[in-house]
Coordinates of C-alpha atoms in Angstrom, one line a residue:
X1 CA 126.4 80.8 99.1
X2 CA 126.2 84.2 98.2
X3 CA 129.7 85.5 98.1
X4 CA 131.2 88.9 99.2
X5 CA 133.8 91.2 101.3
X6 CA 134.3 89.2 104.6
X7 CA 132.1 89.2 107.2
X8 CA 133.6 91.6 109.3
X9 CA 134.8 94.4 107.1
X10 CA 130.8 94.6 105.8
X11 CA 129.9 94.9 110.0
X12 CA 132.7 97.5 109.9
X13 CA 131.0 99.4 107.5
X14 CA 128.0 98.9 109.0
X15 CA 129.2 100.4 112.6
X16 CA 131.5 103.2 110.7
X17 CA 128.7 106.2 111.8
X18 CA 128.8 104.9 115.5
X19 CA 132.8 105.2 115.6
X20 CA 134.9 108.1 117.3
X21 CA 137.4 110.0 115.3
X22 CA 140.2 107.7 116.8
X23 CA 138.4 104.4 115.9
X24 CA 137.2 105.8 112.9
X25 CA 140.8 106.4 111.4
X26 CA 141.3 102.8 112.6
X27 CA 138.5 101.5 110.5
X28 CA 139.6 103.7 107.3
X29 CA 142.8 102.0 106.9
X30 CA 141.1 98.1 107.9
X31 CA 138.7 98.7 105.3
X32 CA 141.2 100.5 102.5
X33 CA 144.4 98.4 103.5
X34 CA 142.8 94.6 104.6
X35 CA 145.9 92.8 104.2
X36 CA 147.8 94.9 107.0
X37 CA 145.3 93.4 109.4
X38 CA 146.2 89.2 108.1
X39 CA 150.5 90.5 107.9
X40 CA 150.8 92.5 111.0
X41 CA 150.0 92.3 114.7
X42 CA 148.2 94.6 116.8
X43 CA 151.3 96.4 118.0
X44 CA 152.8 97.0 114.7
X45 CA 149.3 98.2 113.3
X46 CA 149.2 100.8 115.5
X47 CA 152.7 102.0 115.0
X48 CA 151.2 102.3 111.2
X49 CA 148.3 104.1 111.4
X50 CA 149.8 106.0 114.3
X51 CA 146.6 105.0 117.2
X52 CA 147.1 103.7 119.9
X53 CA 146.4 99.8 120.5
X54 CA 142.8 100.3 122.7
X55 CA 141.6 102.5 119.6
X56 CA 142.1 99.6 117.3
X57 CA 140.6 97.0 120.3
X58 CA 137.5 99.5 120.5
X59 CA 136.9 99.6 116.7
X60 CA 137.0 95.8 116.5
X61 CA 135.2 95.2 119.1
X62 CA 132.2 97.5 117.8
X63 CA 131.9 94.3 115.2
X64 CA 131.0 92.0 117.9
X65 CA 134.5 90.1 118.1
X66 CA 136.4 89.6 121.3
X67 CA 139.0 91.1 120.3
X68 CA 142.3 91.6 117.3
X69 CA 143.0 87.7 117.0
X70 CA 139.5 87.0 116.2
X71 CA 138.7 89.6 113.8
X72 CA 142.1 88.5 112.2
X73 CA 141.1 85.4 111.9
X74 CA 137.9 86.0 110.3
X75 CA 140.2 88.4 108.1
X76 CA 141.9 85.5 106.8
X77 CA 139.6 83.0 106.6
X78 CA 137.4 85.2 104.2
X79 CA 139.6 87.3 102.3
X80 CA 139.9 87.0 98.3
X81 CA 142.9 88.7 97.9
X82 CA 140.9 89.5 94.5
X83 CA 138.9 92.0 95.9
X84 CA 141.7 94.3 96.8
X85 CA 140.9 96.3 93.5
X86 CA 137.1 97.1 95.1
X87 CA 139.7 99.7 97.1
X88 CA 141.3 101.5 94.5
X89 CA 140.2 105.0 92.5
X90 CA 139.7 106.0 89.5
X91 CA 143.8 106.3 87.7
X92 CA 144.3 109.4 85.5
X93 CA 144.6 107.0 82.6
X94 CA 141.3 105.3 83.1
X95 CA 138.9 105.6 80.1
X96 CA 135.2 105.9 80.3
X97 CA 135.1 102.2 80.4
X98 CA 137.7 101.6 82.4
X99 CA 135.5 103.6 84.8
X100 CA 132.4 101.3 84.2
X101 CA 134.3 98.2 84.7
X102 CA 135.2 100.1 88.2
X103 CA 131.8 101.1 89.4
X104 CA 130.2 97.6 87.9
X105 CA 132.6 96.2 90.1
X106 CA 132.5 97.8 93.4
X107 CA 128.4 97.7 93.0
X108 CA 128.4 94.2 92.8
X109 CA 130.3 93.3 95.3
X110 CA 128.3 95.7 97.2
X111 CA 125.2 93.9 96.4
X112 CA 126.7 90.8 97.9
X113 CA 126.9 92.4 101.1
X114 CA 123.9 93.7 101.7
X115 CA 122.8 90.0 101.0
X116 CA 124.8 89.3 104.4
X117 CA 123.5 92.2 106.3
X118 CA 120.1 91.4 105.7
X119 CA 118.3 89.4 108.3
X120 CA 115.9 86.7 106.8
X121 CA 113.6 87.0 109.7
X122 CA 113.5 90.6 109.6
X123 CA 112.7 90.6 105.9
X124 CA 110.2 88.2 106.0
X125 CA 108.4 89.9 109.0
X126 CA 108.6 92.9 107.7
X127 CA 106.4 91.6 104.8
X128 CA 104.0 90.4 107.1
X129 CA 103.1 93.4 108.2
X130 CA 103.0 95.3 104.7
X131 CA 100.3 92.4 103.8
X132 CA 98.3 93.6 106.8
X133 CA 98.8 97.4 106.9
X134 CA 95.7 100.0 105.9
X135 CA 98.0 102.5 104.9
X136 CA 101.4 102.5 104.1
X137 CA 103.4 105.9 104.6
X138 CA 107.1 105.9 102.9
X139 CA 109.8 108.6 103.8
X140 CA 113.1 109.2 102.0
X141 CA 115.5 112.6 101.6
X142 CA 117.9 112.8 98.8
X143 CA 119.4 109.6 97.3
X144 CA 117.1 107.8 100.2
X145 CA 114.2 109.3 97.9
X146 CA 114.6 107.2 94.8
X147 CA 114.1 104.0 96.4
X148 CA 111.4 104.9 98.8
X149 CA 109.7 106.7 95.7
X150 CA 110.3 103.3 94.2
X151 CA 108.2 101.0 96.5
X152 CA 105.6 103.6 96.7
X153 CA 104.6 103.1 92.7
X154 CA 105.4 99.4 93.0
X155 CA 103.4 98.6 96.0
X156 CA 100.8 100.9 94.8
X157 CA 100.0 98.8 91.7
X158 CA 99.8 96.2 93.6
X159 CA 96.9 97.5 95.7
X160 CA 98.2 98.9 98.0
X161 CA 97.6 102.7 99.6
X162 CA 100.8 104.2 99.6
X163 CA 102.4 107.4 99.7
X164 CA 105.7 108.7 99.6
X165 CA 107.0 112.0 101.0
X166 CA 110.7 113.8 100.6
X167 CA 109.5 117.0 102.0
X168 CA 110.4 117.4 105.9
X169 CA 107.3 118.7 106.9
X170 CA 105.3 116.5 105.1
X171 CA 106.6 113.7 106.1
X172 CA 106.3 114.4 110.2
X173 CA 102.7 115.8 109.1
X174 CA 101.9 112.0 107.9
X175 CA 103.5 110.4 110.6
X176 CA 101.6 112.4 113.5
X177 CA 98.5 110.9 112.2
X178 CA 99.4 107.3 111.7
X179 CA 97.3 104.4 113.2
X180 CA 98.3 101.2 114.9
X181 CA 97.2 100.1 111.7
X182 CA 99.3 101.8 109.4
X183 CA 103.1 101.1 108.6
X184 CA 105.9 103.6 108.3
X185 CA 108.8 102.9 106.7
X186 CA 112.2 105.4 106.3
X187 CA 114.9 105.9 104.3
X188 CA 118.0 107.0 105.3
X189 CA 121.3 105.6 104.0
X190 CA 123.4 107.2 107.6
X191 CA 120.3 106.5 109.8
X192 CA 120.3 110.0 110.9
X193 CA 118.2 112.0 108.3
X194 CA 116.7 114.2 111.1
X195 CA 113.4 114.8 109.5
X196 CA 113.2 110.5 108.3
X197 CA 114.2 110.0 112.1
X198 CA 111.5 112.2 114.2
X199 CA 108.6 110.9 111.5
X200 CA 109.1 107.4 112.5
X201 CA 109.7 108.5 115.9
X202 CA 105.9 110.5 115.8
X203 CA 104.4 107.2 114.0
X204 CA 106.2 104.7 116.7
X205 CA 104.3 107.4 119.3
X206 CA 101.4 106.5 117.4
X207 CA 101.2 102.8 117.3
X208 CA 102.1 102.3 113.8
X209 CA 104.6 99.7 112.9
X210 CA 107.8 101.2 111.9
X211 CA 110.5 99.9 109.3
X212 CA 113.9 101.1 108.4
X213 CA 116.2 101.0 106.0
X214 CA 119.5 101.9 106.6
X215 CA 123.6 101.2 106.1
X216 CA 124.5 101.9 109.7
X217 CA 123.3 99.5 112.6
X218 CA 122.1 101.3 116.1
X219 CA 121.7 104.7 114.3
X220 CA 119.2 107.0 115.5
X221 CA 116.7 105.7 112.7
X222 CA 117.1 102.1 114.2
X223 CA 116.4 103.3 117.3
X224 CA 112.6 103.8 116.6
X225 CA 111.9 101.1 114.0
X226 CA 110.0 98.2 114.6
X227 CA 112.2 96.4 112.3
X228 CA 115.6 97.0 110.7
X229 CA 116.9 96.7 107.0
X230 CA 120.5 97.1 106.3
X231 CA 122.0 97.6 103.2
X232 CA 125.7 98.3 102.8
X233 CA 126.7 101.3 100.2
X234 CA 130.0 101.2 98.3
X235 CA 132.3 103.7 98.5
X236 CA 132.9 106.5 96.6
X237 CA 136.2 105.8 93.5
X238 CA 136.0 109.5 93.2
X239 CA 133.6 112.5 94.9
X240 CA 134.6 111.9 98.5
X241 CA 130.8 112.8 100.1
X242 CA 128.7 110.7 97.0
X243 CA 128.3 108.1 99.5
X244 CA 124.8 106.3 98.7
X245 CA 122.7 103.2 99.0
X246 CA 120.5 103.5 95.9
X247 CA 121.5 100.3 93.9
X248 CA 121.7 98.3 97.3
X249 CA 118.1 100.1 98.6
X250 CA 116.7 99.5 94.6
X251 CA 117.6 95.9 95.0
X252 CA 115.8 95.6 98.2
X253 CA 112.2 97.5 97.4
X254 CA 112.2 94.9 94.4
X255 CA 112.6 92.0 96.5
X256 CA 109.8 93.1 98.8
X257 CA 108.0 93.7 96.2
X258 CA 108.2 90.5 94.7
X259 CA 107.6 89.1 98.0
X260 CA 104.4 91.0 99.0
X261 CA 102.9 89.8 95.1
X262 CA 104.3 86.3 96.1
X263 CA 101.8 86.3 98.8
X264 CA 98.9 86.4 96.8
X265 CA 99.8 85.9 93.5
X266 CA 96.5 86.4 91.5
X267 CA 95.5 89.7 92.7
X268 CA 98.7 91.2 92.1
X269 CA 98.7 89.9 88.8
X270 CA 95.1 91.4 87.8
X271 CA 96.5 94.7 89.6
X272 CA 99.5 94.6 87.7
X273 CA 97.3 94.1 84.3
X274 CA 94.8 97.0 85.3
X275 CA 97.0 99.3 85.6
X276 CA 99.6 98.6 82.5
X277 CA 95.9 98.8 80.4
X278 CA 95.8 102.3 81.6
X279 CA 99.1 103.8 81.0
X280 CA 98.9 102.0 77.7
X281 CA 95.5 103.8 76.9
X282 CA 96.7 107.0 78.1
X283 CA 99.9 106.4 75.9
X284 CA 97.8 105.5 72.7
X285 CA 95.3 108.9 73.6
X286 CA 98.5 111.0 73.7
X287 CA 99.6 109.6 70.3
X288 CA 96.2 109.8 68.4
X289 CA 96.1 114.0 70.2
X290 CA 99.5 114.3 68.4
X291 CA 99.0 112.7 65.2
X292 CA 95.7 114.7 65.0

């Protein structure tokens, strides 16, 4: 078993965009300060963080427990009181190392939960229907863009037609045209990318099978996806707003990846082959033209 932050700090996270300012503060200090939750009770954490006690009910219950005693419990069944360093920053006397070991550290063990977000159904669905798709029509803004420019090369030289858009208007210009045949996926780390949302919501109008992949369950990207990816993102030891899913969403386009060539092995291979011969020729033309 894979292991990672408990169960229900990673659905924390996961709900975080759906919270009101009150339960929101509540989930800040869960997810910064775990141990208060296993060494206090309800009444005294709320005397802490200065909510009242239905703010702290309403942001637990969000996670899908009845109520404070169960998420305590799952608290302190799970916690590695090892992990507490994921939720420290970067100290003024931290080297440039120091720093590595930090960000290594908090990526991993954000890695690990995205392996418990993930459905396994979802997953393997959703490469079903990239096996089966005509077209495949990828959408990403910002960090969102890297990985969703990722799977775009990756499933191209596999075969596959796919493109990529990070310009707003391309991207709903795509989508308006889509066929029950075609597949859209979007990326958008908050699920709320306004341009990422209304292109899946044109391609859903169209028929076309829509994916997402995102760090916050029922978002407004969720809402018009066929199927949903989560990811988790770590937090930021430093820039407050650097928020991002890139490592967790790189992680992800290689395992579909790996899972669409899976299905058919040989032809991926050849693909794969074809088109490493031609970057390799255009390579060796390039050298010849400058040692000419």
């Amino acid at each position: 078993m894979i292991s990672g932050s408990p169960d229900c700090l990673v659905k924390l996270k996961a709900q975080y965009n759906n919270l009101n300012p009150a339960t929101k503060r509540v989930a800040d200090h869960i997810l910064t300060n775990p141990l208060d939750v296993i060494e206090n009770n309800i009444v005294d954490l709320a005397a802490k963080i200065k909510v009242s006690q239905f703010s702290i009910i309403s942001c637990i219950k969000s996670t899908g427990y009845n109520g404070y005693k169960d998420f305590k419990i799952s608290l302190a069944r799970d916690f590695d009181p090892s992990t507490t360093t994921l939720f420290e920053g970067i100290a003024e006397v931290d080297d440039a190392y120091a720093i590595l070991c930090k960000v290594a550290q908090k990526k991993m063990q954000s890695l690990k939960d995205t392996m418990h977000l993930i459905d396994r159904e979802a997953l393997n669905k959703s490469i079903e229907i990239i096996t089966k798709a005509d077209g495949i029509e990828i959408y990403g803004i910002g960090y969102s863009s890297f990985a969703a420019e990722k799977l775009s090369i990756d499933l191209k030289r596999l075969g596959k037609k796919t493109v990529m858009y990070s310009d707003p208007n391309y991207q709903m210009m795509s989508a308006s045209i889509l066929t029950p045949k075609d597949v859209a996926f979007g990326f958008s780390t908050s699920g709320s990318s306004i341009s990422v949302v209304k292109s899946l919501e044109l391609a859903k109008t169209n028929g076309a099978k829509t994916i997402a992949v995102t760090a916050f369950a029922d978002s407004p990207l969720s809402r018009f996806s066929d199927i949903v990816l989560l990811t988790t993102y770590s937090d930021p030891l430093l820039l407050k707003y650097t928020n991002n899913s890139v490592v967790e969403q790189t992680m992800l386009v290689s395992a579909i990846t790996l899972a669409v060539a899976h299905t058919d092995a040989p032809h991926a291979l050849l693909n794969l082959s074809e088109t490493s011969a031609v970057i390799k020729l255009g390579k060796d033309r390039a050298r010849q033209k400058g040692d000419a």
